[in-house]
mmCIF file of C-alpha atoms and ligand atoms in Angstrom:
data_model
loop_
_atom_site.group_PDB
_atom_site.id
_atom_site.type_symbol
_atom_site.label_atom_id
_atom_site.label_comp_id
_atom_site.label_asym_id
_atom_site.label_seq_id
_atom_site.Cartn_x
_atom_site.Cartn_y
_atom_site.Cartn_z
ATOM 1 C CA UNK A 25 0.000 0.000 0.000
ATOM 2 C CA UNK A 26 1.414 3.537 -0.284
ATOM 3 C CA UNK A 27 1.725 5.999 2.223
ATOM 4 C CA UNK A 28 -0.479 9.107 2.519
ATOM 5 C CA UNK A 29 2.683 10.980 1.666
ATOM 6 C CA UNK A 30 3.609 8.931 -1.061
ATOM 7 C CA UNK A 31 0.006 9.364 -2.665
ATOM 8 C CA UNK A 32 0.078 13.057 -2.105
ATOM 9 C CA UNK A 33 3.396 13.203 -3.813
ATOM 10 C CA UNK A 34 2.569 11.075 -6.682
ATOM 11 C CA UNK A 35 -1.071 12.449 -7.474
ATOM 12 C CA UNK A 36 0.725 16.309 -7.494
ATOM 13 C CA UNK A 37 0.457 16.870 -11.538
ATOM 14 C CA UNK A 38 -2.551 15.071 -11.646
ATOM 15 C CA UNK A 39 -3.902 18.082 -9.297
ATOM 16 C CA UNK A 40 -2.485 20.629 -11.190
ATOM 17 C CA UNK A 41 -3.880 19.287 -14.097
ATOM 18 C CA UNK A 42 -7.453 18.933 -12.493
ATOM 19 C CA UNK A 43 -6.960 22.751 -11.142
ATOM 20 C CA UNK A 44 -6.211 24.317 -14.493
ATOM 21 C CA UNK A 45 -9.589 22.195 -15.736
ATOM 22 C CA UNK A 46 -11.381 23.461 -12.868
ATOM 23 C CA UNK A 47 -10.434 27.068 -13.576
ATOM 24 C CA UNK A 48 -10.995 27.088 -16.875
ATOM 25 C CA UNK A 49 -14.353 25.499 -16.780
ATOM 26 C CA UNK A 50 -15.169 28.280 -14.009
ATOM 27 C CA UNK A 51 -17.097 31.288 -15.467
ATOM 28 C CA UNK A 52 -16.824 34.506 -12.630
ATOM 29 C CA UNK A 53 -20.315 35.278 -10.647
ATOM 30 C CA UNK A 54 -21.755 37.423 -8.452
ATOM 31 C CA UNK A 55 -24.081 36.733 -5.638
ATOM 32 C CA UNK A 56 -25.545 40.223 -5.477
ATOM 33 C CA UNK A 57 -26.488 39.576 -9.098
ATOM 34 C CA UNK A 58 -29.000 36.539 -8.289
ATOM 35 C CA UNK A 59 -30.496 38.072 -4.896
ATOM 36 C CA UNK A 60 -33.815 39.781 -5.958
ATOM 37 C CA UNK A 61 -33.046 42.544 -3.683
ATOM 38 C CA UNK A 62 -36.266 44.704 -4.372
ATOM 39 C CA UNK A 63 -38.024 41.790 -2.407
ATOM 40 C CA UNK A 64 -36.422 42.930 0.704
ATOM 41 C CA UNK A 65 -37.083 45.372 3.574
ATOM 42 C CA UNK A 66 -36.139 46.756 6.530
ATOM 43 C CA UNK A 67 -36.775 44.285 9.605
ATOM 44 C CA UNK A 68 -38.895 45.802 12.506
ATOM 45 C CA UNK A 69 -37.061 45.891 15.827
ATOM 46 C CA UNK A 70 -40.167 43.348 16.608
ATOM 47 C CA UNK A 71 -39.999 41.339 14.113
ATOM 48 C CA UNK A 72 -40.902 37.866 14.626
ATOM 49 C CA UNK A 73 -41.158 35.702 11.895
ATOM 50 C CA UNK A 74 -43.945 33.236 10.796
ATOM 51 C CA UNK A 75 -44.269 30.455 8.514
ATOM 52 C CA UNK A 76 -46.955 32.599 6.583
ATOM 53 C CA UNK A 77 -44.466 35.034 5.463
ATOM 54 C CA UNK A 78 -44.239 32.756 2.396
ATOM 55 C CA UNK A 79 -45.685 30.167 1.276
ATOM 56 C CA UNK A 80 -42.979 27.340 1.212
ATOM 57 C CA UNK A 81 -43.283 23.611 2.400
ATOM 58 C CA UNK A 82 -41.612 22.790 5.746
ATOM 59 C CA UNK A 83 -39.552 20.272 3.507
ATOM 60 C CA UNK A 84 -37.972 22.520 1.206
ATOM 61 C CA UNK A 85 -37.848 24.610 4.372
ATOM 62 C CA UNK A 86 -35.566 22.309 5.805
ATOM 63 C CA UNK A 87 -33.445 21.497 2.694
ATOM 64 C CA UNK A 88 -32.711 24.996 2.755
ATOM 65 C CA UNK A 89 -31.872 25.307 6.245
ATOM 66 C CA UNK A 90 -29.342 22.528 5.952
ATOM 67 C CA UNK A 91 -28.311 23.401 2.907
ATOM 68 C CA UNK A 92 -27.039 27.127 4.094
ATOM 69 C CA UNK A 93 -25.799 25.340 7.370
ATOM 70 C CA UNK A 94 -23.232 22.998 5.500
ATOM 71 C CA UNK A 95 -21.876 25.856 3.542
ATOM 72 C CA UNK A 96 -21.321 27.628 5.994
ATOM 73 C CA UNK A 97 -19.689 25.351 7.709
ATOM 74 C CA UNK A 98 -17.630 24.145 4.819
ATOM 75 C CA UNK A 99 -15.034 26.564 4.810
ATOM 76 C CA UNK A 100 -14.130 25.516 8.156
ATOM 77 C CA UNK A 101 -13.021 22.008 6.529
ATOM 78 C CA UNK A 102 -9.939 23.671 5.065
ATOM 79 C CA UNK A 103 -7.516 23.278 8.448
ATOM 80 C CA UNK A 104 -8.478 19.690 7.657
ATOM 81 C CA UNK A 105 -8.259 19.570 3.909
ATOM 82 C CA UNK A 106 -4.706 21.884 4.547
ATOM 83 C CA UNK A 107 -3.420 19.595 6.421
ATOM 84 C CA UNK A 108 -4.370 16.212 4.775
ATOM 85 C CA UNK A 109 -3.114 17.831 1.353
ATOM 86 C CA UNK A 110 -0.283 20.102 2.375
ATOM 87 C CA UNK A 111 -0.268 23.871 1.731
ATOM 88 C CA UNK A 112 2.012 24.417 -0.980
ATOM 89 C CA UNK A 113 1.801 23.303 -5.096
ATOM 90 C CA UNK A 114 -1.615 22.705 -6.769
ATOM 91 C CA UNK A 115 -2.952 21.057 -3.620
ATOM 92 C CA UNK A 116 -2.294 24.508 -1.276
ATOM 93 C CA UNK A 117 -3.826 26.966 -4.806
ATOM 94 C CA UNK A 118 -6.746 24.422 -4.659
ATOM 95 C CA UNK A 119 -7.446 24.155 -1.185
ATOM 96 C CA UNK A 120 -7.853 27.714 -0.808
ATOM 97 C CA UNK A 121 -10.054 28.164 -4.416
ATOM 98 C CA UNK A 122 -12.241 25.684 -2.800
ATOM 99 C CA UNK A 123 -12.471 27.740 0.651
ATOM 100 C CA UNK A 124 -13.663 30.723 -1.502
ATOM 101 C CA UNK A 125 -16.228 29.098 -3.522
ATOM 102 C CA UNK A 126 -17.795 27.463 -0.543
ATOM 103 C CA UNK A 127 -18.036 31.309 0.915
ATOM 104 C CA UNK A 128 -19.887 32.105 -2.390
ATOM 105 C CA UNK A 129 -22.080 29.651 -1.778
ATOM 106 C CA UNK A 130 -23.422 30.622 1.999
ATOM 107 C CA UNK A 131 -23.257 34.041 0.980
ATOM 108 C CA UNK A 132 -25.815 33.873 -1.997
ATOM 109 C CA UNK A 133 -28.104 31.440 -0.236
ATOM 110 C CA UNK A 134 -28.096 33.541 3.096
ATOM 111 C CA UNK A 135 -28.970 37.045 1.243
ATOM 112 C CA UNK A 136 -31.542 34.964 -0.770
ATOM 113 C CA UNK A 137 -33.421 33.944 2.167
ATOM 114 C CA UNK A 138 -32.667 36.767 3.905
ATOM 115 C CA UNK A 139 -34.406 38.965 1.474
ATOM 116 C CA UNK A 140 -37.244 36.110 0.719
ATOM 117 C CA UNK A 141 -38.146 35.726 4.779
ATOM 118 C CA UNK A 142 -38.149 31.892 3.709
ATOM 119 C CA UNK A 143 -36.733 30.898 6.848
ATOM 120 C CA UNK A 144 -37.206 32.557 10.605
ATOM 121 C CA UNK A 145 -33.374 34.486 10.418
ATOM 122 C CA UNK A 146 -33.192 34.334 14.237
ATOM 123 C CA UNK A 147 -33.642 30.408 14.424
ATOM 124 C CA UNK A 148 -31.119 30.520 11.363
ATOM 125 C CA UNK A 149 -28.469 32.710 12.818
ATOM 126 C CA UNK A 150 -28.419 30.787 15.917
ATOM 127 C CA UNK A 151 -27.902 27.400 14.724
ATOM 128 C CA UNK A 152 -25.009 28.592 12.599
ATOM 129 C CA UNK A 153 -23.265 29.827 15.653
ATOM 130 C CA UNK A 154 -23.987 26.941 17.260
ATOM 131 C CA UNK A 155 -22.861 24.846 14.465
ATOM 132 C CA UNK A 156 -19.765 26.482 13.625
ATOM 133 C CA UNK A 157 -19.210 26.273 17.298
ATOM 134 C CA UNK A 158 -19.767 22.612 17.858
ATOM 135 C CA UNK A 159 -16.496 22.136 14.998
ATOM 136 C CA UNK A 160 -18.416 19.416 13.997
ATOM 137 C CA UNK A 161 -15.545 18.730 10.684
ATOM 138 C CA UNK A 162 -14.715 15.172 9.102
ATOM 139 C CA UNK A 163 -11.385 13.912 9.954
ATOM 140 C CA UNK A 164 -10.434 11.273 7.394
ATOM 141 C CA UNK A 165 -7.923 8.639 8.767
ATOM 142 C CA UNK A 166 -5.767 8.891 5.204
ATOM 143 C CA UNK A 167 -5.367 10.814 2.256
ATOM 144 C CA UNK A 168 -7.265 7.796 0.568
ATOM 145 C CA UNK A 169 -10.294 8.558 2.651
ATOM 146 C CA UNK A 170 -10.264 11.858 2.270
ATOM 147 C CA UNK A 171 -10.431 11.327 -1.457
ATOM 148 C CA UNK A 172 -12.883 9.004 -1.435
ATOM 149 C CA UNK A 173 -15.042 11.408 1.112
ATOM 150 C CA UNK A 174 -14.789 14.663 -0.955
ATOM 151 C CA UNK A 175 -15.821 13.221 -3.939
ATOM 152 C CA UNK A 176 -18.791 11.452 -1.911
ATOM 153 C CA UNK A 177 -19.841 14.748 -0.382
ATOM 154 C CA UNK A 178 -19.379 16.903 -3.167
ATOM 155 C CA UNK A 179 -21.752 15.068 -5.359
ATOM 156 C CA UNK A 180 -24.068 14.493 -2.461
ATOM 157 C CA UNK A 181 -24.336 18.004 -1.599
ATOM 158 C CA UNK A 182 -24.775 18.858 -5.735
ATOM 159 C CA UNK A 183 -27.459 16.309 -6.043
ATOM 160 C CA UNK A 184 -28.893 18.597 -2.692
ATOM 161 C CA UNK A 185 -28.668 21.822 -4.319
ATOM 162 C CA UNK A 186 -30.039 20.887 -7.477
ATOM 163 C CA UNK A 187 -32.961 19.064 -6.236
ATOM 164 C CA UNK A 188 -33.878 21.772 -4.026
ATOM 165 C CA UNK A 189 -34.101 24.402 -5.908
ATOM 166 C CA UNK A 190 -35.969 22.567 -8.432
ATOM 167 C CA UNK A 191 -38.791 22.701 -5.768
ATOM 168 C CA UNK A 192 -38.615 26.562 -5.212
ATOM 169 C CA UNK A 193 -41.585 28.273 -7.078
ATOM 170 C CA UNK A 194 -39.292 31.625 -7.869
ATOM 171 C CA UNK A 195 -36.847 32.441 -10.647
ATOM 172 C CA UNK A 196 -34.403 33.869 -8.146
ATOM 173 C CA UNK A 197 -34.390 30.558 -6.285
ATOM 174 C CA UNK A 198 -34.312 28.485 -9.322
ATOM 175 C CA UNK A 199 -31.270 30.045 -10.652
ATOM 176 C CA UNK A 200 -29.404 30.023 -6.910
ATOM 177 C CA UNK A 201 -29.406 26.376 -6.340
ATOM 178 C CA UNK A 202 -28.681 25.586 -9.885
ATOM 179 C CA UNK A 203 -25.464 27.958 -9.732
ATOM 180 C CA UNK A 204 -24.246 26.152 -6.498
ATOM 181 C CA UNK A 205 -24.894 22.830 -7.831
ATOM 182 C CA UNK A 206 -22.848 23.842 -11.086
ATOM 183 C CA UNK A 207 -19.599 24.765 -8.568
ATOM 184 C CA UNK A 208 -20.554 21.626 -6.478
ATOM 185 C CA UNK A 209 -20.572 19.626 -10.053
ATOM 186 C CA UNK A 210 -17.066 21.079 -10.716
ATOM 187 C CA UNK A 211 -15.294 20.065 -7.007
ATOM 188 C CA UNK A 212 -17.137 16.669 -7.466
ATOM 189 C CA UNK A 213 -15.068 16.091 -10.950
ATOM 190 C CA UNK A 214 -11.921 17.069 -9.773
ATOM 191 C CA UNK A 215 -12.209 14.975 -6.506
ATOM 192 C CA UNK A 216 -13.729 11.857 -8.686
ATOM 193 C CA UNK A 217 -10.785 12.166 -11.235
ATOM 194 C CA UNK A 218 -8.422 12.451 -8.326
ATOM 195 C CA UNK A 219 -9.759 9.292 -6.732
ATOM 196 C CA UNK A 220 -9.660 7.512 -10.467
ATOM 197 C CA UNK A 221 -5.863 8.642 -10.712
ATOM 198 C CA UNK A 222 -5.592 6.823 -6.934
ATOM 199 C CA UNK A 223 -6.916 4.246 -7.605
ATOM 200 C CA UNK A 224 -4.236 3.277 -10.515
ATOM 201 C CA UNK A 225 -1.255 4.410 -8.185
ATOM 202 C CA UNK A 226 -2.814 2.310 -5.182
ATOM 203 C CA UNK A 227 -5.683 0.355 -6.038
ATOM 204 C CA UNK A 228 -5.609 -1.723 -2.423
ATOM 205 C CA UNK A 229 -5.578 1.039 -0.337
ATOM 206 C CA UNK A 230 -8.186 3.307 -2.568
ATOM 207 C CA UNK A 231 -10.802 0.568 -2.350
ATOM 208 C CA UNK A 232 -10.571 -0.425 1.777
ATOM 209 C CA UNK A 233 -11.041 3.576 2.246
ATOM 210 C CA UNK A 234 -13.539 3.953 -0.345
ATOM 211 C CA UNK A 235 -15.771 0.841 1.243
ATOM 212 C CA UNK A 236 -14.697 2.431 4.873
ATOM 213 C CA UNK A 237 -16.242 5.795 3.477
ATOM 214 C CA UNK A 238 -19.149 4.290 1.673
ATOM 215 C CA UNK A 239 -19.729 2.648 5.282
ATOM 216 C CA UNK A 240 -19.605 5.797 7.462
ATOM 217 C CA UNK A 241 -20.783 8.260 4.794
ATOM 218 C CA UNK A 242 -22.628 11.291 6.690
ATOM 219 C CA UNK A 243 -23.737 13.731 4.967
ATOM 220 C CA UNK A 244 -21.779 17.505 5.682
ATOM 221 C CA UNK A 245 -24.875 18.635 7.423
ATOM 222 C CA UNK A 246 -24.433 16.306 10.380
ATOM 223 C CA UNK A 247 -24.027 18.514 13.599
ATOM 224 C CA UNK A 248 -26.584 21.071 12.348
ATOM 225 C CA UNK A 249 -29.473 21.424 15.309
ATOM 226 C CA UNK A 250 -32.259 18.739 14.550
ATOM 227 C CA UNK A 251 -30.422 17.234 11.891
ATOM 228 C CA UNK A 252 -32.104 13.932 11.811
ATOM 229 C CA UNK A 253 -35.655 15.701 11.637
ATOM 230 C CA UNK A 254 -34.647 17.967 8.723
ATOM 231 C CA UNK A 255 -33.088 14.651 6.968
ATOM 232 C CA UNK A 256 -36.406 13.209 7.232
ATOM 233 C CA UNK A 257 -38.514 15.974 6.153
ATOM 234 C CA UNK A 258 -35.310 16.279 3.068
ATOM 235 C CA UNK A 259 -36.407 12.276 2.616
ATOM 236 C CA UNK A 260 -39.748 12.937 2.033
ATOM 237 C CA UNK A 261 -39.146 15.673 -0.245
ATOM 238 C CA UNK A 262 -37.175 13.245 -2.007
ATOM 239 C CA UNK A 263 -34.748 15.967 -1.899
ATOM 240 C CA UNK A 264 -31.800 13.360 -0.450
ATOM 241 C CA UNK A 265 -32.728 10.139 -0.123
ATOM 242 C CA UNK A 266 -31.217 6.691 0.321
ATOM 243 C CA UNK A 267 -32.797 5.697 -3.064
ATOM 244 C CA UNK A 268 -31.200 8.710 -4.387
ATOM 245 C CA UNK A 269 -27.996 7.409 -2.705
ATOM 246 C CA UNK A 270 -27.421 4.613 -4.420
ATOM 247 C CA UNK A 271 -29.203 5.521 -7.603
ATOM 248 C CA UNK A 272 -27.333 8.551 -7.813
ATOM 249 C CA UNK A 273 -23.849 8.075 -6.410
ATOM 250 C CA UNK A 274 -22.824 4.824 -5.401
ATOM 251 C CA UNK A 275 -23.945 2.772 -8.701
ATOM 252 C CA UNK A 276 -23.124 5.452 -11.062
ATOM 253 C CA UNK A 277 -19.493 6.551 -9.812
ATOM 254 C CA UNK A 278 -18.355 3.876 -7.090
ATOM 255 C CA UNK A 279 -19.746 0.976 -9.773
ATOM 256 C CA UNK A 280 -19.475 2.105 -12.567
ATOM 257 C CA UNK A 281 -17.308 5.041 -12.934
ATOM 258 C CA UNK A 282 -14.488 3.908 -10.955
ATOM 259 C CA UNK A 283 -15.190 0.339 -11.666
ATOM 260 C CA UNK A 284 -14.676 -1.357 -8.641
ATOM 261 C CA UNK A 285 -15.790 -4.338 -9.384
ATOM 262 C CA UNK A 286 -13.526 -5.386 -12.761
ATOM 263 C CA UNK A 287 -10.207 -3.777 -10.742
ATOM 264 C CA UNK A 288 -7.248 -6.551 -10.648
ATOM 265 C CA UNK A 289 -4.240 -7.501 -8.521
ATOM 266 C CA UNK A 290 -6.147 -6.344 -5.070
ATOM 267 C CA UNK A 291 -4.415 -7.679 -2.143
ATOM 268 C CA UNK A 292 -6.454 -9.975 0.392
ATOM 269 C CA UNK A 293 -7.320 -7.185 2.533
ATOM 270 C CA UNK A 294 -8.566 -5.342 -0.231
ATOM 271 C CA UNK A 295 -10.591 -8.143 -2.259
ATOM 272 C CA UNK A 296 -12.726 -8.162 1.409
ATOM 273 C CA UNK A 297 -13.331 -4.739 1.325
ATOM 274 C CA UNK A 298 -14.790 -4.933 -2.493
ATOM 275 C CA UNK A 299 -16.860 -7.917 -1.577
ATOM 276 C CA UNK A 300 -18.268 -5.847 1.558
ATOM 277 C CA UNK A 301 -18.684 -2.537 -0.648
ATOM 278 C CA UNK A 302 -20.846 -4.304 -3.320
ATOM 279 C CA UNK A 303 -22.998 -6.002 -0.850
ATOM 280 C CA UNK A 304 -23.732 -2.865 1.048
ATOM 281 C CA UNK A 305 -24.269 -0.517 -2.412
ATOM 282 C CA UNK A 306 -27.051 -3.657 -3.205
ATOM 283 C CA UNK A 307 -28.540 -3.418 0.508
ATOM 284 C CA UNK A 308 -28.795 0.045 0.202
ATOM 285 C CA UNK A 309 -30.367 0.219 -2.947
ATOM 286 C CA UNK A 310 -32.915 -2.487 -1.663
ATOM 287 C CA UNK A 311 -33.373 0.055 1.424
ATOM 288 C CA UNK A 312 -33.903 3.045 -0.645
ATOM 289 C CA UNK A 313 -36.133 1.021 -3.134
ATOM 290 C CA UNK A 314 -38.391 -0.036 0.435
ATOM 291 C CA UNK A 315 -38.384 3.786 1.110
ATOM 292 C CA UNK A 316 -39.716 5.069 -1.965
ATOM 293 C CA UNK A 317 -42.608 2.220 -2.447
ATOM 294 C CA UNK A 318 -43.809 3.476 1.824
ATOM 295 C CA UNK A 319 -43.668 6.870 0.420
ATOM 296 C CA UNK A 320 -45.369 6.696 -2.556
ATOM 297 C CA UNK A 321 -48.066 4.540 -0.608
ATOM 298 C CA UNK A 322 -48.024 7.126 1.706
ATOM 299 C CA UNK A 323 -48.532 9.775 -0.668
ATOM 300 C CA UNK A 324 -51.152 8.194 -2.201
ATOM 301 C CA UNK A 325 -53.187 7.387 1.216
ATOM 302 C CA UNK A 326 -52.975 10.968 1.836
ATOM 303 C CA UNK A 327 -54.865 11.998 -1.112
HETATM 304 FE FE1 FE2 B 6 -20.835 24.612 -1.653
HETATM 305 FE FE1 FE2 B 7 -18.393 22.028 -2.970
#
């Protein structure tokens, strides 16, 4: 197996290369552009917000909550993602692009809701001190886990994005979540091409900590206050789900993309940890296939 160093070391061109794609694929925006500003006004000094100031679902209301939460979190991940990578070449110039572009991110969202009243701004502000507070940041045991989590999360949190702001009724919103989800869709490439260039340097040790991550995979938003109820409501939405999961993630890049299954010459060690992945991707898919059917029953009871 090689070293965390070692892989760093090796894999430096292959992030250079995967920067200068990143920035050239990268087209310059603005937040203050998307917010539609002339919604907003001043807030009385009594101001207590209600659900009626617009009309939104408390599922999408939650999406959004977490949504904002993990980006604002996010930039907090860099000590981690510093250290992991190291703070010089094109893993130092990358590590801090990312840091900015997860800023972006909470800042358009926040102004956006901000100005929109979606969400009470009180109940908001407070759980982002208390989440950034908490320092509730993964901590990957290797460089191969931390691979294999970024590109996890990153796709994860597009798929969020996207899906949520497909549920928004407003321009404004529309166009938000789908620019996030296009800078989440960029990180997620350069973190799955990283993990396909590990996986020929180290195949072994890229598929025990890609089945380890697959196995512990939390989404960023863990920490947030209430998590697990907003996860639900998010489930229902079909926002994030665990059919979405599987059908979304771990069959179309862990399967198929980095083809786990057809890789050769894995050690022992690492021929268990394939067998375990593949049974767990088919359990989950089985559980997220369960899900849907009790939803859709559900959903149809209701009506
Ligand atoms: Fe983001
Ligand atoms: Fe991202």
């Amino acid at each position: 197996m090689t070293s965390g160093v070692a892989l760093i070391a090796e894999l430096e061109p292959t992030a250079a290369r995967l920067l200068e794609r990143h920035l050239a694929t990268s087209k310059e925006w603005f937040p203050h552009q998307l917010v539609p500003w002339s919604q907003g006004r001043d807030f009385e000094p009594d101001y207590a917000w209600s659900p009626d100031d617009v009309q939104l679902s408390t599922e999408v209301r939650s999406a959004l909550f977490v949504n904002l939460l993990t980006e604002d979190n996010l930039p907090y991940y860099f000590r981690t993602i510093e250290r992991m990578f190291g703070a010089d070449t094109a893993w130092g110039t990358w590590a801090r692009r990312w840091t900015a572009e997860e800023g972006r991110h909470s800042i358009v969202i926040r102004d956006y809701l901000t100005v929109t009243r979606a969400i009470d701004p009180v109940q908001l502000e407070r759980a982002r001190m208390a989440q950034v507070e908490c320092g509730e940041v993964p901590e990957p045991e290797t460089p191969h886990d931390g691979f294999a989590y970024v590109a996890l999360q990153e796709l994860a949190t597009r798929i969020a994005h996207h899906n949520t702001g497909k549920l928004l009724s407003d321009k404004a919103g529309n166009d938000i979540m789908r620019k996030v989800a296009s800078d989440e869709n960029r990180h997620y490439l350069f973190y799955r091409d990283l993990v396909t260039a590990a996986l020929e340097v180290d195949p072994s040790g890229m598929v025990i900590a890609i089945e380890r991550q697959v196995r512990t995979f939390e989404m960023p938003g863990t920490g947030i206050l209430d998590f697990e109820t907003h996860a639900k409501a998010i489930a229902r939405a079909g926002i994030y789900d665990f059919a979405v999961h599987h059908d979304q993630i771990l069959v179309p890049v862990v399967l198929r993309h980095w083809g786990i299954e057809s890789l050769e010459g894995l050690t022992p060690e690492a021929e268990m940890a394939r067998d375990a992945l593949v049974k767990r991707i088919g359990r989950i898919g089985k559980a997220g296939r369960r899900f849907v059917a009790r939803r859709d029953e559900q959903l149809l009871a209701a009506v």
